[in-house]
N, CA, C and O of each residue as an XYZ file, in Angstrom:
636
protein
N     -53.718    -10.274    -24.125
C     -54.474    -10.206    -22.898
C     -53.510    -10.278    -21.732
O     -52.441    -10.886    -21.779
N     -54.074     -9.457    -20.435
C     -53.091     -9.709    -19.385
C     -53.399    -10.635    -18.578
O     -54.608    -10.785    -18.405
N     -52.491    -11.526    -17.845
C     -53.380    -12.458    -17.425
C     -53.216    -11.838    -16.159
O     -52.303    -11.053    -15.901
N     -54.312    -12.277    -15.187
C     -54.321    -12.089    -13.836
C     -54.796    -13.527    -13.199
O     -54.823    -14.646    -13.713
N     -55.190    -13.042    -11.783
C     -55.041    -14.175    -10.875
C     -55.607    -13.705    -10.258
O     -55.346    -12.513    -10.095
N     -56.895    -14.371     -9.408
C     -57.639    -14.306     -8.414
C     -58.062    -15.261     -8.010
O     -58.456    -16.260     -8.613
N     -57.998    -14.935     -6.454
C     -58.808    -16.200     -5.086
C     -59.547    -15.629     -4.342
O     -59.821    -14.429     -4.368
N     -60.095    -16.761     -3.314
C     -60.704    -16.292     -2.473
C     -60.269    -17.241     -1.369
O     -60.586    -18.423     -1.233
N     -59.339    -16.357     -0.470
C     -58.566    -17.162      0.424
C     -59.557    -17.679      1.940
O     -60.788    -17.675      1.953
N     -58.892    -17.993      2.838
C     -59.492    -19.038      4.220
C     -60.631    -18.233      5.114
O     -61.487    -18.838      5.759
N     -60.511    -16.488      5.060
C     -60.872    -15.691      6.250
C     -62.170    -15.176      5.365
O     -63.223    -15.813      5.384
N     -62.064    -14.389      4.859
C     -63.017    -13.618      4.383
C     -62.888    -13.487      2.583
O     -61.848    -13.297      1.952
N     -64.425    -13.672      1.971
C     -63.818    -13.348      0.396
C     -63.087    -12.446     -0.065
O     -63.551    -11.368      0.306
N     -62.092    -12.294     -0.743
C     -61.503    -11.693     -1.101
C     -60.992    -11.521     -2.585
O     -60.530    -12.554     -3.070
N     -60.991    -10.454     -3.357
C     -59.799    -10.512     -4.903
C     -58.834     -9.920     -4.759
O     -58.781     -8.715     -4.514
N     -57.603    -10.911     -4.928
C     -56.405     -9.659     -5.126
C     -56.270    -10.093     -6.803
O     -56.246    -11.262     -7.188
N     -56.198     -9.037     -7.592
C     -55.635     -9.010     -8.849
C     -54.192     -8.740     -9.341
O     -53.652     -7.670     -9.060
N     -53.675     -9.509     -9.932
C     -51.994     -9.459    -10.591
C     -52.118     -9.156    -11.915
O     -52.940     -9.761    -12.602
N     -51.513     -8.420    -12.309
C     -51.516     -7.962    -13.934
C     -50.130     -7.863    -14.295
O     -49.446     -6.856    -14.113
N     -49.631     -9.226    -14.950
C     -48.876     -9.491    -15.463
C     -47.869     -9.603    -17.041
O     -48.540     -9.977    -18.003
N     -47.238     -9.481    -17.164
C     -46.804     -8.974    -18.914
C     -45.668    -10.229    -18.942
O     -45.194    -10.545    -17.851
N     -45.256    -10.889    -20.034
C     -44.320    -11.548    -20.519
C     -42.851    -11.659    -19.820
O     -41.911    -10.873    -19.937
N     -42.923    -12.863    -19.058
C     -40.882    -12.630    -18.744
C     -39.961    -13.225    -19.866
O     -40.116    -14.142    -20.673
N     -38.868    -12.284    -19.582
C     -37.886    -12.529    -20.648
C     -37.128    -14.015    -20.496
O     -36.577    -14.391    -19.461
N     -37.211    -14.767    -21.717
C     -36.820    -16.148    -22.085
C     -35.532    -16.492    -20.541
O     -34.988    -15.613    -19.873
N     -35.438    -17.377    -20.441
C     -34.670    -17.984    -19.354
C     -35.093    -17.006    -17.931
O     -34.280    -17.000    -17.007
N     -35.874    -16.514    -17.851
C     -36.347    -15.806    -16.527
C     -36.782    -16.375    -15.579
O     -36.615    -17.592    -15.660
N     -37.347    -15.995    -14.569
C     -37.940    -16.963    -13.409
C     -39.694    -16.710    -13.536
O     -40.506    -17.297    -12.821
N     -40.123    -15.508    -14.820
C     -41.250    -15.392    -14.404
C     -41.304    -13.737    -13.254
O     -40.446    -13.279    -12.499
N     -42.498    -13.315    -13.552
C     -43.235    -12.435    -12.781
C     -43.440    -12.377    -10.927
O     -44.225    -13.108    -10.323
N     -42.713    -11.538    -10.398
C     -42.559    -12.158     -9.034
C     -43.248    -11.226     -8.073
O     -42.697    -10.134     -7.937
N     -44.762    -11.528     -7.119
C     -45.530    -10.264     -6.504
C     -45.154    -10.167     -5.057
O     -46.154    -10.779     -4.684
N     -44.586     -9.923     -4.038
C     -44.595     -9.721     -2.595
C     -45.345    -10.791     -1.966
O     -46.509    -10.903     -2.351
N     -44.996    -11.478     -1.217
C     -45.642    -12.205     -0.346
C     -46.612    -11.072      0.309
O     -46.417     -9.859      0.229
N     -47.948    -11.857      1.128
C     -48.632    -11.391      1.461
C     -49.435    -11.593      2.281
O     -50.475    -11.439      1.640
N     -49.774    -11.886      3.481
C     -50.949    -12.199      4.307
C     -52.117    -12.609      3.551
O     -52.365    -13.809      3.429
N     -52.980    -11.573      2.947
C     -54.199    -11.814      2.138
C     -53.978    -12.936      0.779
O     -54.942    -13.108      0.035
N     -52.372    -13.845      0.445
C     -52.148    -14.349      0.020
C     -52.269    -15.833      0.144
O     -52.583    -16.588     -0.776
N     -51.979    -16.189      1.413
C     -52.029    -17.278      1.953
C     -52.856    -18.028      2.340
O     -53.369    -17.597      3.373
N     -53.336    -19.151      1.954
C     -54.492    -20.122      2.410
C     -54.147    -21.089      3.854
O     -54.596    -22.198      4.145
N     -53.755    -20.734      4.160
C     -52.963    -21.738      4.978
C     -53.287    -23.305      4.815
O     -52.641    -24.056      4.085
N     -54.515    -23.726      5.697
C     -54.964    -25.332      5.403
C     -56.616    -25.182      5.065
O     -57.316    -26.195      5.094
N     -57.100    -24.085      4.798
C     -58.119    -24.203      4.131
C     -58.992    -24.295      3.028
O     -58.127    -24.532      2.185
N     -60.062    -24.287      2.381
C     -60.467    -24.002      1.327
C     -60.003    -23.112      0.331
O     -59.770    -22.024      0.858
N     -59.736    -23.105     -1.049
C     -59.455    -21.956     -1.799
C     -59.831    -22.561     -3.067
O     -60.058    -23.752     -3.281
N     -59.874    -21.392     -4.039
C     -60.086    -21.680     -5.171
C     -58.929    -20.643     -6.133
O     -58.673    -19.510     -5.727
N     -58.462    -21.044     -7.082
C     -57.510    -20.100     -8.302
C     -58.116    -19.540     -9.448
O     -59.187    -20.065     -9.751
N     -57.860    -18.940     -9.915
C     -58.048    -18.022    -10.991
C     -57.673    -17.432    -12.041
O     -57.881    -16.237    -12.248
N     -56.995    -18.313    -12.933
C     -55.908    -17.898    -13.594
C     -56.702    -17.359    -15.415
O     -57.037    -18.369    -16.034
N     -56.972    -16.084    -16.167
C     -56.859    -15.740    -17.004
C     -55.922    -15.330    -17.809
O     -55.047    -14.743    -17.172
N     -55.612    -15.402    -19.493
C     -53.972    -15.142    -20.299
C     -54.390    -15.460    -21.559
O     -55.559    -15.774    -21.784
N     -53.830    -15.427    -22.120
C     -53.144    -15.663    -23.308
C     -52.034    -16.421    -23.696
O     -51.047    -16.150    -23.012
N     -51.806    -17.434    -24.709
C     -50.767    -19.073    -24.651
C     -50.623    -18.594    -25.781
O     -51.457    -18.852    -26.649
N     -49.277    -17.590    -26.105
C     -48.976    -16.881    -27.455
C     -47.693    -18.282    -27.494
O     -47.526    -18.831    -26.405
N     -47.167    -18.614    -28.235
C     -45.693    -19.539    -28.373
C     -46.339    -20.953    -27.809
O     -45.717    -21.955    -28.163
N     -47.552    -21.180    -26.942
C     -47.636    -22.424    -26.335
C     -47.616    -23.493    -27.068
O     -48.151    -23.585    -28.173
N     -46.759    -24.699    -26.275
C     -46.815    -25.923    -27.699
C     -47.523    -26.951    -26.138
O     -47.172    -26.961    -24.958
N     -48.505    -27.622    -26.810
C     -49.562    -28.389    -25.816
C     -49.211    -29.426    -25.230
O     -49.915    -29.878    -24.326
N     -47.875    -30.125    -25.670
C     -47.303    -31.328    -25.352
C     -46.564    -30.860    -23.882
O     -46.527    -31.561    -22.872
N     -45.970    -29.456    -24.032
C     -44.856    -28.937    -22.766
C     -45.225    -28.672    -21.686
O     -46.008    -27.722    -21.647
N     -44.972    -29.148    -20.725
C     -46.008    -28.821    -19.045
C     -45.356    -26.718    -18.919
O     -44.240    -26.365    -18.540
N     -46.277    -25.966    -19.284
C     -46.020    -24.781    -18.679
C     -47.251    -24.208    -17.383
O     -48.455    -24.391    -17.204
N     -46.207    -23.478    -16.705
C     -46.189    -22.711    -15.085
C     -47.492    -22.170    -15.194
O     -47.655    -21.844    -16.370
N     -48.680    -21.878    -14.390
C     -49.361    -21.053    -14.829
C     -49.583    -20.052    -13.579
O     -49.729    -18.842    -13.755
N     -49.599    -20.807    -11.984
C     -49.305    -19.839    -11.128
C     -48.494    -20.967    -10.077
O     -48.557    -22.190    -10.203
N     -47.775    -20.276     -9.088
C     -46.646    -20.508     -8.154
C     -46.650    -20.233     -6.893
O     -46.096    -19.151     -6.698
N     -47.134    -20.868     -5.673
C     -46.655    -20.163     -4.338
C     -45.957    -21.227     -3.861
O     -46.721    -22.137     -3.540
N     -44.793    -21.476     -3.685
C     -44.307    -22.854     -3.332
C     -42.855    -22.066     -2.681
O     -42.156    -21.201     -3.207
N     -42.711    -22.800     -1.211
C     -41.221    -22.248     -1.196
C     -40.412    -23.166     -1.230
O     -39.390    -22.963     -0.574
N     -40.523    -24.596     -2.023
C     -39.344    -25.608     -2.400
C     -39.246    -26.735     -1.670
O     -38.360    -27.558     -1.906
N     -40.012    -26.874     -0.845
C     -39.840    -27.945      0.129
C     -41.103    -28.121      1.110
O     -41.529    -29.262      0.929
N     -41.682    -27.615      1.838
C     -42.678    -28.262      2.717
C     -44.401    -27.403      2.634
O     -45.422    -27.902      3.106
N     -44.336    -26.183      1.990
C     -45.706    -24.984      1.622
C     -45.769    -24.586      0.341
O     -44.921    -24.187     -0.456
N     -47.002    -24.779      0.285
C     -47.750    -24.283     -1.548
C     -48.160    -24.849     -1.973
O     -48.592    -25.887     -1.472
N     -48.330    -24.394     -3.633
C     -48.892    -25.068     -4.655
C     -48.836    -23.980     -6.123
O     -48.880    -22.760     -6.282
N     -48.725    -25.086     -6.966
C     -48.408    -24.809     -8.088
C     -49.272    -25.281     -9.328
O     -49.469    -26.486     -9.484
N     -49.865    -24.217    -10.337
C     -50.577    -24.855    -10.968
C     -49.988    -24.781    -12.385
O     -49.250    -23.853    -12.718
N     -50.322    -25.758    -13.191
C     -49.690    -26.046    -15.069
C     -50.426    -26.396    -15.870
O     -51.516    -26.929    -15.663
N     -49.934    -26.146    -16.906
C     -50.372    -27.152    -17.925
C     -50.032    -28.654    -17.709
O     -49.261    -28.825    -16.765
N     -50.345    -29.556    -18.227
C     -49.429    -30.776    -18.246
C     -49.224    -31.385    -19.621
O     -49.928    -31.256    -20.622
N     -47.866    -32.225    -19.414
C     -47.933    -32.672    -21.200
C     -48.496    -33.556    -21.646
O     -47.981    -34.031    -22.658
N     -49.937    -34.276    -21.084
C     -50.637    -34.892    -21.385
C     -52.283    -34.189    -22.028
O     -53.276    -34.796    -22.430
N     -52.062    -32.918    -21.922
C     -52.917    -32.179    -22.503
C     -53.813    -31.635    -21.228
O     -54.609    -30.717    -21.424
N     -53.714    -32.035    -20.334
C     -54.514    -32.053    -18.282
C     -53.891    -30.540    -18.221
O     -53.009    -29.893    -18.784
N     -55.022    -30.338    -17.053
C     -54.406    -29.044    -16.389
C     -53.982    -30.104    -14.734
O     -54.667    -31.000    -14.240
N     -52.409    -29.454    -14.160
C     -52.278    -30.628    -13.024
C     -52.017    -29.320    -11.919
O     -51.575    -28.218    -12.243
N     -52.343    -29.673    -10.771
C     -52.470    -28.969     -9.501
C     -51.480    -29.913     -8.962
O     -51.477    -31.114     -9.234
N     -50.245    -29.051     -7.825
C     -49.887    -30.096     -6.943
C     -50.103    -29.192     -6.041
O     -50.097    -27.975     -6.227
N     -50.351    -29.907     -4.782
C     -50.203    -29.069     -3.284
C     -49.305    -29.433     -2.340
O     -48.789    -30.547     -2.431
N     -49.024    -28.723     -1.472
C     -47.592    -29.193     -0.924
C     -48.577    -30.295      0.704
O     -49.522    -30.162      1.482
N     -47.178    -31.560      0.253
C     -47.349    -32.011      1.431
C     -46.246    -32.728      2.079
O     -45.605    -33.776      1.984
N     -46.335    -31.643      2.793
C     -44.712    -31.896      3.606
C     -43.714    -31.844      3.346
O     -43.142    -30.766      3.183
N     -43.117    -33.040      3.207
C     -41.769    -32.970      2.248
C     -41.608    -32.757      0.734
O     -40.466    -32.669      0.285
N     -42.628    -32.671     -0.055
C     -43.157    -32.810     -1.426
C     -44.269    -32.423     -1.828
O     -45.029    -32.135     -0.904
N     -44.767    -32.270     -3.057
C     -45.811    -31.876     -3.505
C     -46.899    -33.198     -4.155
O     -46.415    -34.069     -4.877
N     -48.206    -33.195     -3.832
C     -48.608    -34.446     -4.450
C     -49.369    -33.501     -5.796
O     -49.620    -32.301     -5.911
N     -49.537    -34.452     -6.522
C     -50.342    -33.511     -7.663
C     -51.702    -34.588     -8.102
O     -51.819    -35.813     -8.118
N     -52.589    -33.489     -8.423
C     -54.019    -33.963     -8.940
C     -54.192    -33.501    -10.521
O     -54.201    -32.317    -10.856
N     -54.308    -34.449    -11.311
C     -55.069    -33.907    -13.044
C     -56.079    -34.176    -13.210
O     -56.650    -35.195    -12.821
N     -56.728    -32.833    -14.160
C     -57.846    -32.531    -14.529
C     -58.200    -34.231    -15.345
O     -57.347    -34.812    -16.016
N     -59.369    -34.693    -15.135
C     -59.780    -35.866    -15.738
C     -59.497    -35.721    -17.703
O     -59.206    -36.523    -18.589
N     -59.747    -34.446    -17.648
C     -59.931    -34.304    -19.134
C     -59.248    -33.784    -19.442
O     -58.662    -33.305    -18.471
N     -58.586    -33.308    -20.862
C     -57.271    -33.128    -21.537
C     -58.338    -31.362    -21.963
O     -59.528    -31.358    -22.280
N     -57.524    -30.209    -21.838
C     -57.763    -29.427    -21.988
C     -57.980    -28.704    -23.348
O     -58.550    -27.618    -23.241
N     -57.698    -29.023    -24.380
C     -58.128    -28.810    -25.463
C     -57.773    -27.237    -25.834
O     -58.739    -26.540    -26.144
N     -56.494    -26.639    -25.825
C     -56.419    -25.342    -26.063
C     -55.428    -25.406    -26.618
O     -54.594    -26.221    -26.225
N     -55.096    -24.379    -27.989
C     -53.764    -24.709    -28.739
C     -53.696    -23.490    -28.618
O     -54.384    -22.659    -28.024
N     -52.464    -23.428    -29.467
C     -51.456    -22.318    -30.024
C     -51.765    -20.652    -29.620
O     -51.628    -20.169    -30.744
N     -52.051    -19.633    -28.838
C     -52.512    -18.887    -29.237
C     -53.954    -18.404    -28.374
O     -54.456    -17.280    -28.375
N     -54.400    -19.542    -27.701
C     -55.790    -19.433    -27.137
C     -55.910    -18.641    -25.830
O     -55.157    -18.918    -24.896
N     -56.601    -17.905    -25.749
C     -57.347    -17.349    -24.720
C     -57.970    -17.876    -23.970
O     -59.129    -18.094    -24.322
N     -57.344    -18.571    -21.914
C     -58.406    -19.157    -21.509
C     -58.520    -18.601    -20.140
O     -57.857    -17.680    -19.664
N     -59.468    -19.303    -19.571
C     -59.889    -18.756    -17.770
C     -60.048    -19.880    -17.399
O     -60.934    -20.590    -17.875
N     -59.127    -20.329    -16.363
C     -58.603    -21.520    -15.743
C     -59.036    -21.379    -14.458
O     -58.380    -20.522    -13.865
N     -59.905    -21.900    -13.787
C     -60.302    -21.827    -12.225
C     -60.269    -23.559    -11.648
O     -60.775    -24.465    -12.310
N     -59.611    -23.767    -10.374
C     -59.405    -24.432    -10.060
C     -59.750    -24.787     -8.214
O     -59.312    -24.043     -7.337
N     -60.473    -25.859     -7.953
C     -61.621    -25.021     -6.469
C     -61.105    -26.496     -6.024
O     -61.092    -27.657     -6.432
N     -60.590    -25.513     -4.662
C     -59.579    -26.776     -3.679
C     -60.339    -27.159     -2.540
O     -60.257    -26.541     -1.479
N     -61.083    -28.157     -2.707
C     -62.029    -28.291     -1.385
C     -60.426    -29.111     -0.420
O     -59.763    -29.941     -1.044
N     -60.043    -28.757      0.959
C     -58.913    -29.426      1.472
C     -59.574    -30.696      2.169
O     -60.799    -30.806      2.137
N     -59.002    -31.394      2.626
C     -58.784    -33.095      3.235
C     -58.616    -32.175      4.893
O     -58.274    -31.048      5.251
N     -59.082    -33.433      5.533
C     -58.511    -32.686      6.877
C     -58.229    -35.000      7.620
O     -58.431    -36.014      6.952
N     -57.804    -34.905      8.922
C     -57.007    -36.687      9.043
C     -58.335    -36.781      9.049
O     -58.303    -36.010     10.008
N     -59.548    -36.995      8.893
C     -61.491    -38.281      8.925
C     -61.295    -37.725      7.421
O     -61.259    -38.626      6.583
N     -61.174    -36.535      6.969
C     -62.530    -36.855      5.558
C     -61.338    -36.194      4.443
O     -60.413    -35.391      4.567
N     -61.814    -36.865      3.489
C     -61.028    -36.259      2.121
C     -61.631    -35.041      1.570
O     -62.751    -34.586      1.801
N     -60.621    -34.544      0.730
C     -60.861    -33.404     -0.006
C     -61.359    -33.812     -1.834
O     -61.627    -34.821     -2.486
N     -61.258    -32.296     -2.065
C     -61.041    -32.654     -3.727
C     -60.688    -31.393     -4.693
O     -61.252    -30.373     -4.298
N     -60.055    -31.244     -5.625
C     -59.793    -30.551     -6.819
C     -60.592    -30.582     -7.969
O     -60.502    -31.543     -8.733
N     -61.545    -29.433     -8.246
C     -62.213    -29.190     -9.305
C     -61.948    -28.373    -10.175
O     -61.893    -27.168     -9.928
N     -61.709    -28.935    -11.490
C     -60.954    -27.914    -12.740
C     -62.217    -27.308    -13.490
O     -63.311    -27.843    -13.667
N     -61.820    -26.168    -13.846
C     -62.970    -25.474    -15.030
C     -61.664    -24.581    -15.978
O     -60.543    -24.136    -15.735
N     -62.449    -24.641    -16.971
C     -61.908    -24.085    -18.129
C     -63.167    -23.258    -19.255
O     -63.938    -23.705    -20.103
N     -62.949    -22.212    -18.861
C     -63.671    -20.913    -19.532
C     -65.012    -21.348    -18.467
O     -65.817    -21.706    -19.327
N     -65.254    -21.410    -18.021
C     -66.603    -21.791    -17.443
C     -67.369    -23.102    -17.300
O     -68.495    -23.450    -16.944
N     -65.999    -23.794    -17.836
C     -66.625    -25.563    -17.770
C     -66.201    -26.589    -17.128
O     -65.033    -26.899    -17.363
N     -66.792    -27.242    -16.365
C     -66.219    -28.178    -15.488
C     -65.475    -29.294    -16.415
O     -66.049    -30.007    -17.239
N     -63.908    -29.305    -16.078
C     -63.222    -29.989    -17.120
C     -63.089    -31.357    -16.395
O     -62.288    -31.586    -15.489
N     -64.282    -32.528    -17.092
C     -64.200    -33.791    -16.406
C     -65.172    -33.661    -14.581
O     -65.883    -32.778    -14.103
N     -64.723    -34.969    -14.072
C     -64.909    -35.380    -12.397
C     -64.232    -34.650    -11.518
O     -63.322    -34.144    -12.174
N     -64.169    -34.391    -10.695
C     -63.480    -33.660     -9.412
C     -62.635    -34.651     -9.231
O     -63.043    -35.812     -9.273
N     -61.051    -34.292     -8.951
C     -59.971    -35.469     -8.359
C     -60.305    -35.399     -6.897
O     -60.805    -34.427     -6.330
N     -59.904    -36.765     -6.252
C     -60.033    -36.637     -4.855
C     -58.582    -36.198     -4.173
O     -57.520    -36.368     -4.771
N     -58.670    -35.591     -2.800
C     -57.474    -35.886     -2.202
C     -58.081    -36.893     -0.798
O     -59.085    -37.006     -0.095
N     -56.665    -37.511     -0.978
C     -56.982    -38.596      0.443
C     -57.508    -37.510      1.919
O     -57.394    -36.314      2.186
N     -57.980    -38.453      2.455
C     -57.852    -37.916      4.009
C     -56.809    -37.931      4.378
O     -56.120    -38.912      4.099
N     -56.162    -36.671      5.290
C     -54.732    -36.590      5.811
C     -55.033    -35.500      6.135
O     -55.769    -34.801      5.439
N     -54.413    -35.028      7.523
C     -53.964    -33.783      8.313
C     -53.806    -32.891      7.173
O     -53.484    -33.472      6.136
N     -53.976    -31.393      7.084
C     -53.863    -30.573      5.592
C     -52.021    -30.414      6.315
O     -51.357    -30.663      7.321
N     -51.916    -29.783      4.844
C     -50.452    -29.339      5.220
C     -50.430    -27.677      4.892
O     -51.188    -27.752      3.925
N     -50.205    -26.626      4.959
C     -50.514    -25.098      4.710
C     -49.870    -25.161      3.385
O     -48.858    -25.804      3.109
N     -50.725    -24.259      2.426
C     -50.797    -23.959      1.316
C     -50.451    -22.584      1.331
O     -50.681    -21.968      0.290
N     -49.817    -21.803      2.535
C     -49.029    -20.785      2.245
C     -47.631    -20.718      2.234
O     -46.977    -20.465      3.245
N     -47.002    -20.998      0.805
C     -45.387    -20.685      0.666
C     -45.028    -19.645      1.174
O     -45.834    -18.715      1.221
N     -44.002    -19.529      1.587
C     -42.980    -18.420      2.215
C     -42.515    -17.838      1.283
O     -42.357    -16.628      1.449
N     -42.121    -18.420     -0.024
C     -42.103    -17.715     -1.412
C     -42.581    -17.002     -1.993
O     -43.810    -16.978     -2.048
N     -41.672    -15.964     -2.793
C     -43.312    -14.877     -3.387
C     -43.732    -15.788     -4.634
O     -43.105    -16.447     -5.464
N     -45.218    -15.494     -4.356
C     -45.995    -15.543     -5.691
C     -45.644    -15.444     -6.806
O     -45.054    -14.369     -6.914
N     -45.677    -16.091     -7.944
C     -44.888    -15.788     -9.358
C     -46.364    -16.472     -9.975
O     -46.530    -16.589    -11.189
């Protein structure tokens, strides 16, 4: 399966689709153009990640999508090696990260559709991170504190 990726970014709904194929071992991964229609800046969004986990071993935190440019914008979503799917979003100097309450339950081989719905925090009211997996709400919604948002558009391309 190919996996792709879809959101629906801050302005207007939108799909952009990525159709992606296998990078070669020690690679950086699949890399798409930065993009305007890419960027959430400090608002609402949600992810979209469909694939195939051919080689996956469930213990290893793997990449599943990337907009981060290393230091103060983005977010990055994984597996985690606690069996969680973990979101971090960038804040500021760092990324804080939120896990799925529940351990994801997908081995070797599995086919899944990973959506992940970023309600943002603004400085009065908190936010929150809601995981689904194939269509199921995986666990409680994590909270994020109240705090000024920080933009969730990396300067980095997309991988």
């Amino acid at each position: 399966m190919i996996p792709k990726v879809k959101y629906y970014g801050p302005r207007i709904p939108s799909t952009y689709a990525v159709n992606m194929t296998a990078a070669a071992s020690g690679s950086n991964g699949i890399t798409v153009a930065d993009d305007d229609d890419i960027d959430f800046g400090t608002g609402d969004f949600f992810l979209h990640w469909e694939g195939s986990l051919p080689d996956w071993t469930p213990s290893a935190q793997e990449r599943l999508i990337r907009k981060y440019n290393g230091s103060t914008a983005g977010f990055v979503l994984n597996t985690n090696t606690n069996g969680t799917l973990i979101f971090f979003l960038a804040a500021g100097a760092g990324l804080l990260s939120y896990s799925s309450t529940v351990a994801n339950g997908l081995q070797d081989g599995s086919i899944a559709k990973v959506t992940v719905c970023v309600v943002r925090s603004s400085a009065s009211t908190g936010g929150s991170v809601t995981f689904y997996l194939n269509g199921t709400q995986l666990g409680s919604p994590v909270s994020i504190a109240a705090a000024a948002s920080i933009t969730a558009s990396g300067y980095r391309d997309w991988e």
